[in-house]
Short mmCIF file of C-alpha atoms in Angstrom, two decimals:
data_model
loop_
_atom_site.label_atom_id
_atom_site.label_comp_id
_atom_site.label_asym_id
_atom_site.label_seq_id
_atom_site.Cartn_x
_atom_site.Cartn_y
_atom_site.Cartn_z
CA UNK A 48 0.00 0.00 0.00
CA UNK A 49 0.92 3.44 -0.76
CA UNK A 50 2.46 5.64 2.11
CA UNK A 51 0.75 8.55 3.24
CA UNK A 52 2.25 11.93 5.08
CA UNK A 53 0.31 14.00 7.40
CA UNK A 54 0.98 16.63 9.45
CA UNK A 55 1.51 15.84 13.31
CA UNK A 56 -1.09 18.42 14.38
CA UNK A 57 -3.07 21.04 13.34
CA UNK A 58 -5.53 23.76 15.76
CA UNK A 59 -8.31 25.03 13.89
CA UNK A 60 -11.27 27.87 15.16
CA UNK A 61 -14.71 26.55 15.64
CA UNK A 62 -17.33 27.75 12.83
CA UNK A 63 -14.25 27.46 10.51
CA UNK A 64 -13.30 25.40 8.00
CA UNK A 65 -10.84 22.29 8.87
CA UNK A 66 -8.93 21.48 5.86
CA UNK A 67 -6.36 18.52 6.38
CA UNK A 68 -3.61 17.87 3.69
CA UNK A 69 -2.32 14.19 3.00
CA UNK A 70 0.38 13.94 0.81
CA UNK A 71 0.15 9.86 -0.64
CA UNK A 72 3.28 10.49 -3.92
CA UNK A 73 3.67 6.98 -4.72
CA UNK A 74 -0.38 6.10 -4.96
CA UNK A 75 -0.97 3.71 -7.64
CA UNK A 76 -4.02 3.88 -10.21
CA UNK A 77 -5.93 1.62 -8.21
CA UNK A 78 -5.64 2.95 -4.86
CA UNK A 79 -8.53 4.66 -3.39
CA UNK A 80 -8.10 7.38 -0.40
CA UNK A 81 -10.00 6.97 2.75
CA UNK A 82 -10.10 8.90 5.86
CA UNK A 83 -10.97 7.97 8.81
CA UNK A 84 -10.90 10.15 12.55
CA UNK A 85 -10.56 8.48 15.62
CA UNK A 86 -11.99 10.46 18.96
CA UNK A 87 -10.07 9.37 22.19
CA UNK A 88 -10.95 6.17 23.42
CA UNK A 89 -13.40 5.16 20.76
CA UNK A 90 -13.48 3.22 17.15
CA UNK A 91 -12.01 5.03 14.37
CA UNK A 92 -14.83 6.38 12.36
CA UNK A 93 -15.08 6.50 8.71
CA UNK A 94 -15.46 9.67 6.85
CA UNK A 95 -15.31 9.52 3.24
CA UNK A 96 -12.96 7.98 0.54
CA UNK A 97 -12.81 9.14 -3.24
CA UNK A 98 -10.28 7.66 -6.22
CA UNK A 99 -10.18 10.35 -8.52
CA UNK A 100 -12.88 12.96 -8.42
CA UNK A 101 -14.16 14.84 -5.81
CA UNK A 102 -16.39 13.92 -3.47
CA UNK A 103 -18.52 15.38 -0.80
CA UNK A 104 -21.60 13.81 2.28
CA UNK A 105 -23.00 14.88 5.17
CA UNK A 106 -19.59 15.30 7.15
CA UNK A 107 -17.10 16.25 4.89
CA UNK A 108 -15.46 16.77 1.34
CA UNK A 109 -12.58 15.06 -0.23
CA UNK A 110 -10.48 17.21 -2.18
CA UNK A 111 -8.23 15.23 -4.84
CA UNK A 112 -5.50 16.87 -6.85
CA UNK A 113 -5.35 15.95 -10.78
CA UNK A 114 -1.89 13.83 -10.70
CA UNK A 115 -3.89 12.05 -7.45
CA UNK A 116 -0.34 13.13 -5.70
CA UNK A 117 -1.98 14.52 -2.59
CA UNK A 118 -5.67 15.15 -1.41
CA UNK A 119 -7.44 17.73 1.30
CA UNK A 120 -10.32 16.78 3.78
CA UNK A 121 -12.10 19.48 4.31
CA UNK A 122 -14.83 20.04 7.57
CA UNK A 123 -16.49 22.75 6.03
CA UNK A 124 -17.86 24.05 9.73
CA UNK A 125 -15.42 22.57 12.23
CA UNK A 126 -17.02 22.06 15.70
CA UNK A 127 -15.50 20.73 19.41
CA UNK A 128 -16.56 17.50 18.58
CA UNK A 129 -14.80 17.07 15.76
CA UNK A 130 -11.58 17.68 17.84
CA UNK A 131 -9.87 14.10 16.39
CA UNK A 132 -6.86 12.12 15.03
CA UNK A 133 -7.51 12.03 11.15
CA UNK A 134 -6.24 9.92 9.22
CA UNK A 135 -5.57 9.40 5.62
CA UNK A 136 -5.38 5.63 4.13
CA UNK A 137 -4.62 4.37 0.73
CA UNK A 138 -5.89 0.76 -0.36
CA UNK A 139 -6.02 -0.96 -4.05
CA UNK A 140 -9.27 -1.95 -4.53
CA UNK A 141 -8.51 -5.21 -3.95
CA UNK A 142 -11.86 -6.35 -2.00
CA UNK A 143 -11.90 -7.91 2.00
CA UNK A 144 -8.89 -9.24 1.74
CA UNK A 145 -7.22 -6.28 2.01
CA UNK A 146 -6.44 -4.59 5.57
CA UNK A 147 -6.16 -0.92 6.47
CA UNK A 148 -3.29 0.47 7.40
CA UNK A 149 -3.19 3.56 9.89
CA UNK A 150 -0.77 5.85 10.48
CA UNK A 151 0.32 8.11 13.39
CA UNK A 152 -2.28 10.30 11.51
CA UNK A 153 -3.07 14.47 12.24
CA UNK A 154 -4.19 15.42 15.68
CA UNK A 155 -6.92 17.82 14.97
CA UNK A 156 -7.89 20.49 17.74
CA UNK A 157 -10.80 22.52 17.54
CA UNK A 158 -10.82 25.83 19.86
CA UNK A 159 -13.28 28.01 20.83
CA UNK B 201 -29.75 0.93 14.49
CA UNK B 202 -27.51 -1.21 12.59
CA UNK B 203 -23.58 -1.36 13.70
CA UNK B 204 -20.89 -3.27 15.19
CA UNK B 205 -21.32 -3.94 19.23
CA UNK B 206 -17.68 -5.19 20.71
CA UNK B 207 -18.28 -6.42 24.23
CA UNK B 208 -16.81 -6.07 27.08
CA UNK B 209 -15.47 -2.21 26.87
CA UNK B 210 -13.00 -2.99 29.09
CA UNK B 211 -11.83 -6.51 30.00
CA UNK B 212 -8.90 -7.68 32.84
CA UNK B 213 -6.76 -10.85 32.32
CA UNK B 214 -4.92 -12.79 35.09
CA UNK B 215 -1.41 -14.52 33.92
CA UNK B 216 -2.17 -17.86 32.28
CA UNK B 217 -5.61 -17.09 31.16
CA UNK B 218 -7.51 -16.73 27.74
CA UNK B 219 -10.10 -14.23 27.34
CA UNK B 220 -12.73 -14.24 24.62
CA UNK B 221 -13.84 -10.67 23.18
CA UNK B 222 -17.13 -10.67 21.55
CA UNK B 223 -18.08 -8.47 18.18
CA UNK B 224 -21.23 -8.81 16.26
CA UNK B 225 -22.72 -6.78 13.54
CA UNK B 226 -25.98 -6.54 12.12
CA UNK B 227 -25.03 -4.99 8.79
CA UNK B 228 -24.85 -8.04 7.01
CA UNK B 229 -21.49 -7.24 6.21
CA UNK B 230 -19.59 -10.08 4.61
CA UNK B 231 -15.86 -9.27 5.87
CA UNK B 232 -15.31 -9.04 9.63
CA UNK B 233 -11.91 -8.02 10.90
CA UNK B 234 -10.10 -8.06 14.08
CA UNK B 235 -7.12 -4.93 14.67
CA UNK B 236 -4.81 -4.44 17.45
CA UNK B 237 -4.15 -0.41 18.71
CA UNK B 238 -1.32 0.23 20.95
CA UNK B 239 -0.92 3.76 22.61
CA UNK B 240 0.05 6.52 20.01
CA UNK B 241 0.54 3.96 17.75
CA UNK B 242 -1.31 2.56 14.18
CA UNK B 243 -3.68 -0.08 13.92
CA UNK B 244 -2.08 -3.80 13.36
CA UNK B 245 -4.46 -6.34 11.79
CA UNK B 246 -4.66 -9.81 13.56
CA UNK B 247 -7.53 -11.89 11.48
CA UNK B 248 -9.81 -11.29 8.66
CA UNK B 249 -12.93 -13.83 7.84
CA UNK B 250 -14.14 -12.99 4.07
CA UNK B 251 -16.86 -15.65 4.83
CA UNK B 252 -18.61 -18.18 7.48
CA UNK B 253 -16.26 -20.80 8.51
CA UNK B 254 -13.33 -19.23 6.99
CA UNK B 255 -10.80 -16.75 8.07
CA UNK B 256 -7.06 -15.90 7.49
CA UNK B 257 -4.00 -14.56 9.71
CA UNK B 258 -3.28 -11.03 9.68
CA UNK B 259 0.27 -9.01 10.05
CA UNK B 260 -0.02 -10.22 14.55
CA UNK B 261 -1.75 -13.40 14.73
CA UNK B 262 0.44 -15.06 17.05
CA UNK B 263 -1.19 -16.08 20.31
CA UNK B 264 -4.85 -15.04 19.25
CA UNK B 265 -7.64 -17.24 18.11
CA UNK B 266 -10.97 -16.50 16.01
CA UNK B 267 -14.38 -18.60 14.54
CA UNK B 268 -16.57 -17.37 11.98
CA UNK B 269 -19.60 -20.16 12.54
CA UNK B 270 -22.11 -17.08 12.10
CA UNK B 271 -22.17 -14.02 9.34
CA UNK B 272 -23.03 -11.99 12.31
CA UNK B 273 -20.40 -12.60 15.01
CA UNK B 274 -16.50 -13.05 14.75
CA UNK B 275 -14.98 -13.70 18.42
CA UNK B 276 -11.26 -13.39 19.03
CA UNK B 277 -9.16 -15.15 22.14
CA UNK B 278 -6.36 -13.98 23.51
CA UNK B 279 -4.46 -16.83 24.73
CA UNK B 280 -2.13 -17.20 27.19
CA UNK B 281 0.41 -18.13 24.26
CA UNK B 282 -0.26 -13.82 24.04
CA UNK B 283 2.71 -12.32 26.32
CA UNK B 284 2.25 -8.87 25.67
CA UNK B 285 -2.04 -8.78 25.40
CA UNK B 286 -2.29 -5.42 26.61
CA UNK B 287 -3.90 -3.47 23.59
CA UNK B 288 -7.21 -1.51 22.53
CA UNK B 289 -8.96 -4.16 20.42
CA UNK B 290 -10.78 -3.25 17.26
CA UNK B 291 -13.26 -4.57 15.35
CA UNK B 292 -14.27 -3.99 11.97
CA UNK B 293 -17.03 -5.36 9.01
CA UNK B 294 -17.40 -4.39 5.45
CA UNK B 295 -19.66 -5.30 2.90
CA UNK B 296 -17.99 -8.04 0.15
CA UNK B 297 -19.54 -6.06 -2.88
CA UNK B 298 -17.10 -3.76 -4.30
CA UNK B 299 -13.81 -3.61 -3.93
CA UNK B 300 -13.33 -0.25 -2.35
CA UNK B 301 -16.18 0.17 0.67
CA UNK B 302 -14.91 0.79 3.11
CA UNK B 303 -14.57 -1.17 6.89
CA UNK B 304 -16.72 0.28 9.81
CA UNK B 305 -15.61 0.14 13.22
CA UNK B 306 -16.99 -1.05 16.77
CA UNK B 307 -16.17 0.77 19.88
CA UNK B 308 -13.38 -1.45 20.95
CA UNK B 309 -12.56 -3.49 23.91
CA UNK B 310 -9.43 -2.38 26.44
CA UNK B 311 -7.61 -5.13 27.95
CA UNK B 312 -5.54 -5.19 30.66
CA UNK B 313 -3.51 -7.51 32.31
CA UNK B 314 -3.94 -7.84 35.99
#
């Protein structure tokens, strides 16, 4: 699987917009991106995941560049509860067989 | 509401014991998976099941144990066999139709040696 690189930490304002880079260079054309956040203490939780377009639900958008280098999650309205580790995943589309594979991921902080 | 339930939440094991943690789902997800979390750490995968009565090791599978005999549950044991069992424990399902959904999470289990 492709590596991924994420900042350590990042603080953002609440009513603001989040927007978390991932940088994932050596992605392959069959690798999706997924994120995923993980509140202390609890499952990770799965956001959204995208291959080449962008994509947007009810929680957040996923912001792809053309050459698939890199990508942006974006909280369009940050909040205290979305004060999170996020992280950023790359899997081939490969079906069940294929794990996920976290890294030390951004530390989000939301402040009032 | 549909999800994945992991029970106990947290979960104490003396030396020399094995400990069963329970997951079930009622997504009718196909793929169950079982992940190990230590502290600031990444998530290690221990076993996968694809489908009933069949499952396959992950990266850590030493000294843990699983069954698939139902769609809807996939138990893990840590044995004794484990030496260092002390770990958030995560479970995960996914549907088996297309290749890229994604896996959904439980709440995890905490164990803790005593």
């Amino acid at each position: 699987d492709a590596k991924t690189t994420q900042p350590t930490s990042m603080d953002c304002a609440e009513g603001r917009a989040a927007n978390l880079p991932c940088n994932h260079s050596t992605i392959s054309g069959n690798e999706y991106v997924y994120w995923y956040r993980q509140i202390h203490s609890q499952g990770p939780q799965y956001i959204i995941h995208g291959l080449k377009n962008n994509e947007t639900n009810e929680m957040a958008s996923l912001i792809i560049t053309e050459d698939r280098k890199s990508s942006t999650l974006i909280l369009p309205h940050a909040t205290l509860r979305d004060t999170a580790v996020y992280y950023c995943i790359v899997r081939p589309n490969t079906g069940t067989a294929s794990k996920l594979t976290f890294g030390t991921g951004t530390r989000l902080q939301v402040t009032l | 509401d549909g999800g994945i339930t992991q029970s106990p939440k947290y979960l104490f094991r003396k030396e020399g014991q094995n400990v069963t943690l329970s997951c079930e789902q009622n997504l009718n997800h196909d793929a169950m998976y079982w992940y190990r979390q230590d502290p600031g750490q990444g998530l290690r995968l221990i076993y996968y099941s694809q489908i009933v009565n069949d499952f396959q090791k992950g990266d850590i599978a030493e000294g843990y144990s699983v069954s698939r005999e139902k769609k809807e549950s996939f138990p893990l044991t840590v044995t004794s066999a484990q030496k260092n069992p002390t770990a958030f424990y995560l479970c995960a399902s996914r549907t088996g139709t297309g290749g890229y959904q994604p896996q959904h999470f439980g709440d995890g289990t905490r164990l803790s040696i005593l």
